[in-house]
C-alpha cells in the first residue's frame, strides 16, 4: 500500500478560493515533499518540510506537518486557474528514496 | 540549465519489441531515478543510481527491465521484450542529494500494442 495517501482524491473550487489537500503516511519520515503535475507533464517540486519543522511557507503555499498524527496539509491560497493540476505528497523514509502518494486532482474554475 | 532531458517523448511499439528510453540528468546531480506512472499503480520508483552506480533496483518489475548509467550525463532504461502491460509514462528524475528535491523530466509515454 502507499506510504502517502492524499485526501481528497479530487477537489473542484472557484478561482480566488483556498484549496486544502491532506496527506497521511504510515512510518516515520525524514522529510515530506509536495509536487505538482500538470496534465501531460513531469512533476515539479513545490516545497519540502523536514521532520523537525511544523510549518513552511512559499508564496501562496503553506505546508504543515504533524508528525504525531503522521499527516501533512498543503494550502493554496487565492487559487488561480493555472493552479489546476494534480498534487502529490512524497515521503523520505530513509535511504535516498521518495515514496509518492496517489495524488489529489485540483480543478480551479474561472 | 535545460533541466532533465528525456527521449523519445512518445514511443509506440509492438509486443515483443525492444524499447530503449533515454535520460540526461541535470549536470552536477549525483542521483538519478527512473519512475513509472500508471493510472492503476500511480508513480512507482523502478531504480535509482548514485554516482552512476545502481543502488536500489527493487522496483524493477521483472528481468525484462534493465537500466544502465554509463556516465554521469546519460542513462537508459531498456525493456526487452516489451508487453502491453508495460504501457505507461516513464519519468527520469535527478537530484543533487538523494531524497531531497528531485527534478523530473517531461516523461516518455510508452504504448505497447
mmCIF file of C-alpha atoms in Angstrom, chain A residues 2 31 33 35 37 40-43 45 48 50 88 92 95-98 100, chain B residues 31 33 35 37 41 43 45 48 56 58 91 98-102 104-106:
data_model
loop_
_atom_site.group_PDB
_atom_site.id
_atom_site.type_symbol
_atom_site.label_atom_id
_atom_site.label_comp_id
_atom_site.label_asym_id
_atom_site.label_seq_id
_atom_site.Cartn_x
_atom_site.Cartn_y
_atom_site.Cartn_z
ATOM 1 C CA UNK A 2 1.044 3.625 -0.465
ATOM 2 C CA UNK A 31 11.121 14.829 5.217
ATOM 3 C CA UNK A 33 7.635 16.985 -0.071
ATOM 4 C CA UNK A 35 4.916 18.139 -6.031
ATOM 5 C CA UNK A 37 1.945 17.734 -12.074
ATOM 6 C CA UNK A 40 0.948 15.551 -19.691
ATOM 7 C CA UNK A 41 3.975 16.995 -17.922
ATOM 8 C CA UNK A 42 6.574 15.924 -15.390
ATOM 9 C CA UNK A 43 6.339 16.573 -11.679
ATOM 10 C CA UNK A 45 8.786 20.271 -6.782
ATOM 11 C CA UNK A 48 9.980 20.368 1.301
ATOM 12 C CA UNK A 50 11.685 18.339 7.351
ATOM 13 C CA UNK A 88 1.362 14.656 -4.800
ATOM 14 C CA UNK A 92 11.504 10.239 2.519
ATOM 15 C CA UNK A 95 17.976 5.970 2.231
ATOM 16 C CA UNK A 96 17.538 8.159 -0.772
ATOM 17 C CA UNK A 97 14.110 7.109 -1.991
ATOM 18 C CA UNK A 98 10.879 9.025 -2.111
ATOM 19 C CA UNK A 100 4.739 9.130 -3.685
ATOM 20 C CA UNK B 31 21.389 10.854 -8.129
ATOM 21 C CA UNK B 33 15.856 7.959 -10.596
ATOM 22 C CA UNK B 35 9.870 6.063 -12.270
ATOM 23 C CA UNK B 37 3.383 6.196 -13.751
ATOM 24 C CA UNK B 41 -0.447 1.957 -9.685
ATOM 25 C CA UNK B 43 4.071 6.693 -9.524
ATOM 26 C CA UNK B 45 10.209 4.013 -8.339
ATOM 27 C CA UNK B 48 17.993 4.726 -8.744
ATOM 28 C CA UNK B 56 18.319 0.022 -5.449
ATOM 29 C CA UNK B 58 13.926 -3.464 -6.091
ATOM 30 C CA UNK B 91 9.930 9.529 -15.861
ATOM 31 C CA UNK B 98 19.161 11.826 -2.953
ATOM 32 C CA UNK B 99 15.880 12.216 -1.104
ATOM 33 C CA UNK B 100 15.967 15.982 -1.251
ATOM 34 C CA UNK B 101 14.326 17.860 -4.101
ATOM 35 C CA UNK B 102 14.026 15.794 -7.262
ATOM 36 C CA UNK B 104 11.722 15.450 -13.163
ATOM 37 C CA UNK B 105 11.994 15.193 -16.914
ATOM 38 C CA UNK B 106 8.936 15.544 -19.163
#
